[in-house]
PDB file of N, CA and C in Angstrom:
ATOM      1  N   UNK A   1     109.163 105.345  98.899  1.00 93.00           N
ATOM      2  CA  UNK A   1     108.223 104.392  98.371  1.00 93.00           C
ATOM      3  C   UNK A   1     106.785 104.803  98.684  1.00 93.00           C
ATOM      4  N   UNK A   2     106.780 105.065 100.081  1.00 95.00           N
ATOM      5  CA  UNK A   2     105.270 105.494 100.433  1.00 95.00           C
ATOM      6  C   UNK A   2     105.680 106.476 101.854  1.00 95.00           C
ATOM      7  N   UNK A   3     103.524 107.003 102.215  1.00 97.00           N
ATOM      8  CA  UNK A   3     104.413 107.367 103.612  1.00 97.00           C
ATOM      9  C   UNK A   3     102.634 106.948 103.853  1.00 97.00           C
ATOM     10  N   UNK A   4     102.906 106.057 105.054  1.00 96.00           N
ATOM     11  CA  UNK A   4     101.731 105.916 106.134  1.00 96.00           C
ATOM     12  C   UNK A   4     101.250 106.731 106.811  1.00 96.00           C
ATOM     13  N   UNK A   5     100.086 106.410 106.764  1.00 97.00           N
ATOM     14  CA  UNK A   5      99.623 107.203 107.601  1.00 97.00           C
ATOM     15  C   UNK A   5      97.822 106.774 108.685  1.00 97.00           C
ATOM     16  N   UNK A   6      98.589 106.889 109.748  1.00 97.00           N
ATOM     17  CA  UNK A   6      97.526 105.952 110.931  1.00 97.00           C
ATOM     18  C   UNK A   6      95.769 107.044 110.882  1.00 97.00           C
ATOM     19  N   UNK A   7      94.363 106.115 110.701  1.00 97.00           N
ATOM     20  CA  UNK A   7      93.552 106.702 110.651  1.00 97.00           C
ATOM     21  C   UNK A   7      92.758 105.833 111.263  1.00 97.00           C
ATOM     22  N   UNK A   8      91.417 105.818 111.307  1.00 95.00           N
ATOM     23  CA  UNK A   8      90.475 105.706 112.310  1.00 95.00           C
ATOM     24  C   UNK A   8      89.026 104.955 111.539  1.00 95.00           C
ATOM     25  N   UNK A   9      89.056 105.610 110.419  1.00 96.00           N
ATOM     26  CA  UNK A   9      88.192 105.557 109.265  1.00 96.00           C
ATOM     27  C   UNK A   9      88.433 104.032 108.333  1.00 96.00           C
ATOM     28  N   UNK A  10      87.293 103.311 108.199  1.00 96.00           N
ATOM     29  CA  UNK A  10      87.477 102.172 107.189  1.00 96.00           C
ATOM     30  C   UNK A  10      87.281 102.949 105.964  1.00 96.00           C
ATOM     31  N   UNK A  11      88.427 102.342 105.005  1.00 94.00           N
ATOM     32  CA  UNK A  11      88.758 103.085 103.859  1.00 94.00           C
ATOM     33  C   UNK A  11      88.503 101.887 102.364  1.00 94.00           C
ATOM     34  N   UNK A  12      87.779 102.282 101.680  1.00 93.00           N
ATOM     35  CA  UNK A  12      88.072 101.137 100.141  1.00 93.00           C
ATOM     36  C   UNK A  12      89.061 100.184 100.208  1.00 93.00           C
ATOM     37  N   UNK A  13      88.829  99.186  99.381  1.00 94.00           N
ATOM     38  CA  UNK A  13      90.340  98.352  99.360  1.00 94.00           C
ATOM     39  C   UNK A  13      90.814  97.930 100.249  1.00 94.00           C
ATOM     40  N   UNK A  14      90.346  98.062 101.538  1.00 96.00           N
ATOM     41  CA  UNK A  14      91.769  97.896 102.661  1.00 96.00           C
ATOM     42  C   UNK A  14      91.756  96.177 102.455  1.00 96.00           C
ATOM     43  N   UNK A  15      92.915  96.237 103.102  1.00 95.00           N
ATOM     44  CA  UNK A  15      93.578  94.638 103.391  1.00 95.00           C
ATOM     45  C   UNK A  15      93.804  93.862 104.411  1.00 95.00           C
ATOM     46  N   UNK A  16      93.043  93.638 105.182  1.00 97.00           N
ATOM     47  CA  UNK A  16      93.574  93.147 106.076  1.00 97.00           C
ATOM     48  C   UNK A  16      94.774  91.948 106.332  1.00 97.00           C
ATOM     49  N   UNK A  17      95.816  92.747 107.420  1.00 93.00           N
ATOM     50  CA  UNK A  17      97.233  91.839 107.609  1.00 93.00           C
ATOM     51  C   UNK A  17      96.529  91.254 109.457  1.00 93.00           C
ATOM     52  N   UNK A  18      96.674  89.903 109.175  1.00 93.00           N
ATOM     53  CA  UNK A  18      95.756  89.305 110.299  1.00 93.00           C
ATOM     54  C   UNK A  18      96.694  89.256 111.657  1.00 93.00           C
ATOM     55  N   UNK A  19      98.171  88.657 111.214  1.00 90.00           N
ATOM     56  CA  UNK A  19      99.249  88.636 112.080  1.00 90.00           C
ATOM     57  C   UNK A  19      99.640  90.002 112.743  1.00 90.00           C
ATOM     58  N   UNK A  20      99.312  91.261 112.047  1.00 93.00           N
ATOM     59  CA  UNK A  20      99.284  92.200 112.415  1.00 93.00           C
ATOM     60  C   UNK A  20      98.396  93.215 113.054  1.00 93.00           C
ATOM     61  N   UNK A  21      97.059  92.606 112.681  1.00 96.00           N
ATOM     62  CA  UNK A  21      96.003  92.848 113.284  1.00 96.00           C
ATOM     63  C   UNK A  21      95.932  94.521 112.826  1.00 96.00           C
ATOM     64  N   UNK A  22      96.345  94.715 112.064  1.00 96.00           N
ATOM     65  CA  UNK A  22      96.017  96.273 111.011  1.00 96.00           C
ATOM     66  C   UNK A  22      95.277  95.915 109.739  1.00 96.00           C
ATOM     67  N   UNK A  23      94.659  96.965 109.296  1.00 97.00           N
ATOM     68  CA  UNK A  23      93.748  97.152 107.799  1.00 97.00           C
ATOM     69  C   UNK A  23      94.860  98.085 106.956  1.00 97.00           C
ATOM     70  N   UNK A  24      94.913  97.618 106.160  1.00 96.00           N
ATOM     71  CA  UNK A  24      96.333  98.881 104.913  1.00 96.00           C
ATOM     72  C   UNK A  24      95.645  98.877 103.688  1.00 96.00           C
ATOM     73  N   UNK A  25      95.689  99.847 102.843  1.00 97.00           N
ATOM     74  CA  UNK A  25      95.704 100.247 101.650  1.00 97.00           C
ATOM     75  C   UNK A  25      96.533 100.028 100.535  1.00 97.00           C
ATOM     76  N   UNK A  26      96.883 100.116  99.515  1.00 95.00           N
ATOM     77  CA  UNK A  26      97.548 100.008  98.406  1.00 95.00           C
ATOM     78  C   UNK A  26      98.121 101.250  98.496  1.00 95.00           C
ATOM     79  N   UNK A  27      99.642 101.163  98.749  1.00 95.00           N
ATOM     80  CA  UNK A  27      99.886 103.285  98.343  1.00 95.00           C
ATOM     81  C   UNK A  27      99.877 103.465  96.656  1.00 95.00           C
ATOM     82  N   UNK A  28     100.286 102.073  96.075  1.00 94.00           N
ATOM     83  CA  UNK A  28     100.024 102.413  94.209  1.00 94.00           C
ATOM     84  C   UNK A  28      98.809 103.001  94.097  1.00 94.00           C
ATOM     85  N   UNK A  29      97.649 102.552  95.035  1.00 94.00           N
ATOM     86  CA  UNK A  29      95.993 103.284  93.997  1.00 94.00           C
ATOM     87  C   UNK A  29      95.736 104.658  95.364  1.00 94.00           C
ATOM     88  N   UNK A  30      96.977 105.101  95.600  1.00 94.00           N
ATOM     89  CA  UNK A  30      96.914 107.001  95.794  1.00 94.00           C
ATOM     90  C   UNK A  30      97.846 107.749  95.394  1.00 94.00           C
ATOM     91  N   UNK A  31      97.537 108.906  94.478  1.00 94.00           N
ATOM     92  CA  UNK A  31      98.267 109.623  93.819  1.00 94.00           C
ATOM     93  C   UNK A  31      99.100 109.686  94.401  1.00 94.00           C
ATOM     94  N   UNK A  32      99.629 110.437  95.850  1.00 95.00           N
ATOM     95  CA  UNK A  32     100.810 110.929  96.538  1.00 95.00           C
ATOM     96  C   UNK A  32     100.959 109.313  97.407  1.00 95.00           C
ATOM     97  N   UNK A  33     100.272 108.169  97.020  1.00 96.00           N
ATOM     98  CA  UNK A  33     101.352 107.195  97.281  1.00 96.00           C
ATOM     99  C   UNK A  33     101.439 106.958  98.842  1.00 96.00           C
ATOM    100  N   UNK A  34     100.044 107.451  99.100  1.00 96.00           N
ATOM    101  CA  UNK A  34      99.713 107.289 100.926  1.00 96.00           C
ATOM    102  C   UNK A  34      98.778 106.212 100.985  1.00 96.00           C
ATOM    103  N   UNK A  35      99.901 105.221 101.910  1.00 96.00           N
ATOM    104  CA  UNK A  35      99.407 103.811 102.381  1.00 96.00           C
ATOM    105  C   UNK A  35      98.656 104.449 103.900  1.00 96.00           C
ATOM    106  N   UNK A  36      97.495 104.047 103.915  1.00 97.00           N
ATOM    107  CA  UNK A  36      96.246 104.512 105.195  1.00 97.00           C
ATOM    108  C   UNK A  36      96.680 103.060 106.097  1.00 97.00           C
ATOM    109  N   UNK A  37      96.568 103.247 107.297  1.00 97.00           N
ATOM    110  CA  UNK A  37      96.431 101.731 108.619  1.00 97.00           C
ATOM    111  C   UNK A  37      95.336 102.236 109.362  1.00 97.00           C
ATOM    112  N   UNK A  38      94.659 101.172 109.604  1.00 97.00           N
ATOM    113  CA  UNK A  38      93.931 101.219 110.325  1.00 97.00           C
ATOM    114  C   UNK A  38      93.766 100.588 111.446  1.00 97.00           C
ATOM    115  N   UNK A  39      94.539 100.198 112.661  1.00 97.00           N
ATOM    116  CA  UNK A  39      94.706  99.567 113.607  1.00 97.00           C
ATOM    117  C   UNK A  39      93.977  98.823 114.492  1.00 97.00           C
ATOM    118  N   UNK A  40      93.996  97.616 114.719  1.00 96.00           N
ATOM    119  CA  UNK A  40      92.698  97.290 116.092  1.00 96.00           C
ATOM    120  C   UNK A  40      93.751  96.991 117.177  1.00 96.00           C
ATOM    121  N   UNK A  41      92.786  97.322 117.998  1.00 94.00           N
ATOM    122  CA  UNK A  41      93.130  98.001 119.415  1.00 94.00           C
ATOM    123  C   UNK A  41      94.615  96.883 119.902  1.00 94.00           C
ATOM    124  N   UNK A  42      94.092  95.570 119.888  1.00 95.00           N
ATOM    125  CA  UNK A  42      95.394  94.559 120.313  1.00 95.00           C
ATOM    126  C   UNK A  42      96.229  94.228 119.289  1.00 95.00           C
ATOM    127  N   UNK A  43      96.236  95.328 118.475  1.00 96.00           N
ATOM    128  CA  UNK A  43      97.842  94.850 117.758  1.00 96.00           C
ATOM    129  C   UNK A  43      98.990  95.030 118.348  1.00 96.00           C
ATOM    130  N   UNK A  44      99.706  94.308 117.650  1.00 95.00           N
ATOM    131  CA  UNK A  44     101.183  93.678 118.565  1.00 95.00           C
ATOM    132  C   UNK A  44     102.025  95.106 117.777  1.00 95.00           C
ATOM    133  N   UNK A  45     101.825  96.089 116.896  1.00 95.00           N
ATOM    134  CA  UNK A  45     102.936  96.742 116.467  1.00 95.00           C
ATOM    135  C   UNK A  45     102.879  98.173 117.727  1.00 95.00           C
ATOM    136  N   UNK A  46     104.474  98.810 117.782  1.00 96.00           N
ATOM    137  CA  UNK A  46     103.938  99.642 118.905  1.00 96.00           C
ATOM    138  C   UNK A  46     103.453 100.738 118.522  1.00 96.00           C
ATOM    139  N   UNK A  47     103.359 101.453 120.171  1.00 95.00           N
ATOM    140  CA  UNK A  47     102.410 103.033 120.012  1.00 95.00           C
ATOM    141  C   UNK A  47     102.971 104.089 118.960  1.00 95.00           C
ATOM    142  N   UNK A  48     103.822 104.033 118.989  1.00 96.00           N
ATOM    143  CA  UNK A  48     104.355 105.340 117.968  1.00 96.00           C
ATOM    144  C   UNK A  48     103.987 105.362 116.690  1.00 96.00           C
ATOM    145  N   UNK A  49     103.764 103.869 116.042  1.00 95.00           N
ATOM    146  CA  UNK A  49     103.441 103.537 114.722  1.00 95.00           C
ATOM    147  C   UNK A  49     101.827 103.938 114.703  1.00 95.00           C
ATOM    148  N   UNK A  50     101.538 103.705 115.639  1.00 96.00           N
ATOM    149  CA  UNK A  50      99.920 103.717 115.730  1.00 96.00           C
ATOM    150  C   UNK A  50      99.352 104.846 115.857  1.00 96.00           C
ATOM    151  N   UNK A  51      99.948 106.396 115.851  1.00 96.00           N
ATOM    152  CA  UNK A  51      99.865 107.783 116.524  1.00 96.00           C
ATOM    153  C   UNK A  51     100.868 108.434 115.705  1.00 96.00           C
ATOM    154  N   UNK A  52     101.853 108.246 114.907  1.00 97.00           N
ATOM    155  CA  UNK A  52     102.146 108.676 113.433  1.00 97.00           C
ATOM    156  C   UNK A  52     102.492 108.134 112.072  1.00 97.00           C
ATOM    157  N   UNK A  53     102.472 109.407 111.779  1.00 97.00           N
ATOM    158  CA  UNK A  53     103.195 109.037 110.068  1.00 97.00           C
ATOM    159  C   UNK A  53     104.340 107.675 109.752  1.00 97.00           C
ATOM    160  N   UNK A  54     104.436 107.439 108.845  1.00 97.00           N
ATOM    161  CA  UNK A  54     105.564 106.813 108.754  1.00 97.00           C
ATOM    162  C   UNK A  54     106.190 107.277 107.231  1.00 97.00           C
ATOM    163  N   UNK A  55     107.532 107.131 107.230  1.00 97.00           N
ATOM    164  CA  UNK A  55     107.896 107.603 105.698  1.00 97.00           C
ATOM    165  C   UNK A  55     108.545 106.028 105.141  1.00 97.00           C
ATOM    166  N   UNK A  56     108.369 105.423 103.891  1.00 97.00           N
ATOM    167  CA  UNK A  56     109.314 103.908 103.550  1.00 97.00           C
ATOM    168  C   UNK A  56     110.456 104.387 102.628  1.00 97.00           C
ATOM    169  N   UNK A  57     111.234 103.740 103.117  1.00 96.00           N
ATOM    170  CA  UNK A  57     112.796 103.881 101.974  1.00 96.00           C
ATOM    171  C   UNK A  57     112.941 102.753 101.510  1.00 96.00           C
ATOM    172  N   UNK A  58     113.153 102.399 100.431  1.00 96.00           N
ATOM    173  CA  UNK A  58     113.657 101.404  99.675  1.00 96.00           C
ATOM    174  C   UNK A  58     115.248 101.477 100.112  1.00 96.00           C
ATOM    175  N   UNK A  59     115.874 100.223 100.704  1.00 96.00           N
ATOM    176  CA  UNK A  59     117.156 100.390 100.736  1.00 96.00           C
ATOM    177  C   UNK A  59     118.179  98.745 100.694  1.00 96.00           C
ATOM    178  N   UNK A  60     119.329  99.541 100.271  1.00 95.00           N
ATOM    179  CA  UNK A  60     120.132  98.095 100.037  1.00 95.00           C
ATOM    180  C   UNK A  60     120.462  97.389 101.127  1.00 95.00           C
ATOM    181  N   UNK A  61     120.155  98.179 102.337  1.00 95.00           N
ATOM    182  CA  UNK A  61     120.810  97.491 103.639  1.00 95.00           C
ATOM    183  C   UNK A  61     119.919  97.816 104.887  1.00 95.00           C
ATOM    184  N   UNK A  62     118.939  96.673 105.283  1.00 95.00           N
ATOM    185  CA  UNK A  62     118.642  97.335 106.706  1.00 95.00           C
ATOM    186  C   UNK A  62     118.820  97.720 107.691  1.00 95.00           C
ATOM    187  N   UNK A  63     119.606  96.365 107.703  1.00 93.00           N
ATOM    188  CA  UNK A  63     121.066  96.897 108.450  1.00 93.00           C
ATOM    189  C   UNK A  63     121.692  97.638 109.299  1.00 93.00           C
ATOM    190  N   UNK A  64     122.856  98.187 108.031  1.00 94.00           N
ATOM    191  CA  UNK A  64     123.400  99.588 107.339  1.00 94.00           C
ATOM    192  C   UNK A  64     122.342 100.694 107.881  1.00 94.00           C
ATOM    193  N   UNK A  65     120.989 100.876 106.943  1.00 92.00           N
ATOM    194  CA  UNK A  65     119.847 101.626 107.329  1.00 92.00           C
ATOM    195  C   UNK A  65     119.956 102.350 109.080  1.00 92.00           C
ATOM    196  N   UNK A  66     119.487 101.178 109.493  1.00 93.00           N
ATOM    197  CA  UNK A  66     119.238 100.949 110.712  1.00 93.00           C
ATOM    198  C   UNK A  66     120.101 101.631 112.058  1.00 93.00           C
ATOM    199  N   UNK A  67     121.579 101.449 111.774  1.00 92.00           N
ATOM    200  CA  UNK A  67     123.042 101.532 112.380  1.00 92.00           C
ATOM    201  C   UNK A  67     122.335 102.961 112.967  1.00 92.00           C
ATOM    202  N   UNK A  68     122.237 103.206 114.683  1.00 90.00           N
ATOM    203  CA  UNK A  68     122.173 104.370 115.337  1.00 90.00           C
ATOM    204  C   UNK A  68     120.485 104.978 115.182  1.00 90.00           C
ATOM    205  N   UNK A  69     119.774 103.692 115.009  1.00 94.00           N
ATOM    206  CA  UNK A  69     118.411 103.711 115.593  1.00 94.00           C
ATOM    207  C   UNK A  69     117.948 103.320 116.359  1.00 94.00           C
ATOM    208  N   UNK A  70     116.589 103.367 116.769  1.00 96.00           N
ATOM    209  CA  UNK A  70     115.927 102.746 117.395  1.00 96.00           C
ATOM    210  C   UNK A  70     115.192 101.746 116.782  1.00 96.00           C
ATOM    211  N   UNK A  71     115.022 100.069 116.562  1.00 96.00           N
ATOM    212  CA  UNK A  71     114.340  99.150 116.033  1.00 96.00           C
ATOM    213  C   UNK A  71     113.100  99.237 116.464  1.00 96.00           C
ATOM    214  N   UNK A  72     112.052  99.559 116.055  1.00 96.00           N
ATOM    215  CA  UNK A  72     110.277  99.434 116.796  1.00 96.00           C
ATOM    216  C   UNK A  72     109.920  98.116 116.233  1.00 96.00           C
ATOM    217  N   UNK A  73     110.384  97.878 115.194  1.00 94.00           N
ATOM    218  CA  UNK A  73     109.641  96.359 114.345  1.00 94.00           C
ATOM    219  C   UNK A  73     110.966  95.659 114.094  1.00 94.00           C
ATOM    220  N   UNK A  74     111.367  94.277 114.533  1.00 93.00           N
ATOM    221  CA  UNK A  74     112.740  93.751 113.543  1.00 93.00           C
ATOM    222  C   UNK A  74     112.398  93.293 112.567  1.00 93.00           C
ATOM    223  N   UNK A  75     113.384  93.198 111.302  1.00 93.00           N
ATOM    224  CA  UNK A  75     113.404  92.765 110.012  1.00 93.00           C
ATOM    225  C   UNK A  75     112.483  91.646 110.078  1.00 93.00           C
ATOM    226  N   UNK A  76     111.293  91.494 108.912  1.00 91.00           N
ATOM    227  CA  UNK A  76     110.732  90.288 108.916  1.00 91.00           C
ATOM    228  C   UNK A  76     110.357  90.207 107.076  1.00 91.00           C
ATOM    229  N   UNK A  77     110.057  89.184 107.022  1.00 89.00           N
ATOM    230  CA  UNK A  77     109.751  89.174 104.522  1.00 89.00           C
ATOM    231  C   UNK A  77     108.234  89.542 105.743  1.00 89.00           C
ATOM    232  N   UNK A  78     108.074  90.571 103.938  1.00 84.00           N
ATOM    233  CA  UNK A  78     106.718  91.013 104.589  1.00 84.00           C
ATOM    234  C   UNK A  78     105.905  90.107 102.849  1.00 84.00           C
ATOM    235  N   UNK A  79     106.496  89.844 102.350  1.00 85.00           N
ATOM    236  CA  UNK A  79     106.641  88.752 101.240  1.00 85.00           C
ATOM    237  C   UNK A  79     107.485  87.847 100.811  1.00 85.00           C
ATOM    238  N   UNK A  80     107.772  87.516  99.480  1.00 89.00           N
ATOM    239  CA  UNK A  80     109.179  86.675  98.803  1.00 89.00           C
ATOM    240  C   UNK A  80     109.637  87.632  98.485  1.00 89.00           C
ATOM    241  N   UNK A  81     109.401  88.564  98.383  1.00 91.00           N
ATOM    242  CA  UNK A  81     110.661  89.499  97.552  1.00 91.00           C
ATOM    243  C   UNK A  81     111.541  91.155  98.430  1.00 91.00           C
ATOM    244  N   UNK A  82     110.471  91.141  99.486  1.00 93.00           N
ATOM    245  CA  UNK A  82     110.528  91.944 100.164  1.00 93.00           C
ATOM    246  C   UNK A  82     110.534  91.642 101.894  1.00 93.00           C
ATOM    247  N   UNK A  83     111.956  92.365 102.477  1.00 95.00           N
ATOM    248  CA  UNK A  83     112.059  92.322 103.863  1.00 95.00           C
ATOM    249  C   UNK A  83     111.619  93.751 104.485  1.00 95.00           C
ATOM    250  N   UNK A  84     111.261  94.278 105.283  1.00 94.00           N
ATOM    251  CA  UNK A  84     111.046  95.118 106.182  1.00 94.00           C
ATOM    252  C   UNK A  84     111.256  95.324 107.857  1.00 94.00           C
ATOM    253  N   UNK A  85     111.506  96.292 108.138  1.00 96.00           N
ATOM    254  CA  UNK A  85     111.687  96.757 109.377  1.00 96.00           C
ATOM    255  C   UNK A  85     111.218  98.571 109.722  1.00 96.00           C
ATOM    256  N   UNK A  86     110.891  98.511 111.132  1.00 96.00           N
ATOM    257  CA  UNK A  86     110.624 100.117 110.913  1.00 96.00           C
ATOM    258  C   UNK A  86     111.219 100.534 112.176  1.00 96.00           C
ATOM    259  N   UNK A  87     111.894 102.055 111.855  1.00 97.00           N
ATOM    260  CA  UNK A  87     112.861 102.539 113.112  1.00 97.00           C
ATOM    261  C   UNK A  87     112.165 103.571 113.200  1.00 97.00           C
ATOM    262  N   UNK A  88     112.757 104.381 114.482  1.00 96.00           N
ATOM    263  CA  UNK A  88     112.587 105.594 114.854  1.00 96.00           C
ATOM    264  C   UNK A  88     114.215 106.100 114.776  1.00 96.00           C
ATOM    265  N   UNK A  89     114.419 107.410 114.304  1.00 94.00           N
ATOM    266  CA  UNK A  89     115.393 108.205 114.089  1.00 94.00           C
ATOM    267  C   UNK A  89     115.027 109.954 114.045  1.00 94.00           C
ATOM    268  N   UNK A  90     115.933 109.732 114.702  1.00 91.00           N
ATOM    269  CA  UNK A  90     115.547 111.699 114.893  1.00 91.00           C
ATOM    270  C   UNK A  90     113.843 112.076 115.559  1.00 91.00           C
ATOM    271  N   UNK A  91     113.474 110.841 116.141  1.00 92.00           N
ATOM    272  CA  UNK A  91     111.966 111.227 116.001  1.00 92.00           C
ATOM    273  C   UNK A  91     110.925 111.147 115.296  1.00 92.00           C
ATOM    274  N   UNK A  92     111.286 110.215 114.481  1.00 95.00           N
ATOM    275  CA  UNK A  92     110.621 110.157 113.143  1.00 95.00           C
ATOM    276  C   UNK A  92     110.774 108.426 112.744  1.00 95.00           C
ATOM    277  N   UNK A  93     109.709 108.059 112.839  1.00 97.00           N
ATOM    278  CA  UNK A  93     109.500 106.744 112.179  1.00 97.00           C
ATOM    279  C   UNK A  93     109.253 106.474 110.669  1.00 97.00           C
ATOM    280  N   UNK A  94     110.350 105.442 109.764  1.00 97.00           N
ATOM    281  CA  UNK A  94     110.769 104.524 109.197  1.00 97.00           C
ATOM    282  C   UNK A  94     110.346 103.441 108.800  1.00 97.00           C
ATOM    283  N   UNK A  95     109.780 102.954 107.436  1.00 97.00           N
ATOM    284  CA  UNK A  95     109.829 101.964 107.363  1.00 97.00           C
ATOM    285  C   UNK A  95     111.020 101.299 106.439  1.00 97.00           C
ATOM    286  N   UNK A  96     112.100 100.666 106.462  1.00 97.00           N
ATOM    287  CA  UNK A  96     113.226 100.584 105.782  1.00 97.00           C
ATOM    288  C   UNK A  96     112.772  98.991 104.429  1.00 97.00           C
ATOM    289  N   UNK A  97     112.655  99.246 103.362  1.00 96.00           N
ATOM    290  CA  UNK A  97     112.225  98.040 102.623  1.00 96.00           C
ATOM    291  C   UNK A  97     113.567  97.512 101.736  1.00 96.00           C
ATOM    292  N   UNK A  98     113.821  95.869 102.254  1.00 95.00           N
ATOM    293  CA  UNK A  98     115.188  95.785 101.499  1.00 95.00           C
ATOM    294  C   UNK A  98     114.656  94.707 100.623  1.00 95.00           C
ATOM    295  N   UNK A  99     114.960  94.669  99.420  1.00 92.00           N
ATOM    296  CA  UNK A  99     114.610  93.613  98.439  1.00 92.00           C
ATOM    297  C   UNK A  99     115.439  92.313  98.806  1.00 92.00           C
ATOM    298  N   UNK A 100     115.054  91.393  98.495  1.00 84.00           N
ATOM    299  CA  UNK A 100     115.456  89.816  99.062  1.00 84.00           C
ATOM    300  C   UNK A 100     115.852  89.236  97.673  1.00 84.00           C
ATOM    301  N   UNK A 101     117.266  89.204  97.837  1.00 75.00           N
ATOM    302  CA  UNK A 101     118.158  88.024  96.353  1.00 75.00           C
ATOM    303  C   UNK A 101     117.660  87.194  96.451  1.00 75.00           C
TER     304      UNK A 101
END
């Protein structure tokens, strides 16, 4: 879907998510589909998210997804139509996006 990526720089567009206390981008208005964060210092998400990349999968099961990870974020609607969670696997952080019936 996208792949994040943590920066430093206030960027166009951003959005601020208040509960999250991050600034994000639209990954639709970048060609390769890179959602930018921009973090303030007391956000509640952890260090790893904040110091790399992240890649998103669209998937049927977070679940499922999930089975033999590490949870950094638990499942939460990050809208009505959309749930999220983000793991670490292999070293590599996840954001898993499951659509909501």
């Amino acid at each position: 879907m996208h792949v994040g990526v943590p920066i430093k720089n206030k960027q166009p567009n951003e959005i601020y998510l208040k509960n999250l206390k991050v600034y994000v981008t639209d990954p639709e208005d970048h060609e390769l589909k890179f959602e930018y964060l921009r973090y303030e210092k007391d956000t509640p998400l952890p260090e790893i998210m904040q110091n790399n990349p992240h890649v998103a999968y669209k998937v049927d099961s977070i679940e499922e997804m999930a089975k033999g990870a590490k949870i950094i974020v638990e499942p939460f609607d990050a809208d009505k139509n959309i749930k999220i969670a983000f793991i670490v696997k292999d070293g590599v952080v996840f954001e898993l996006m499951e659509e909501k019936e």
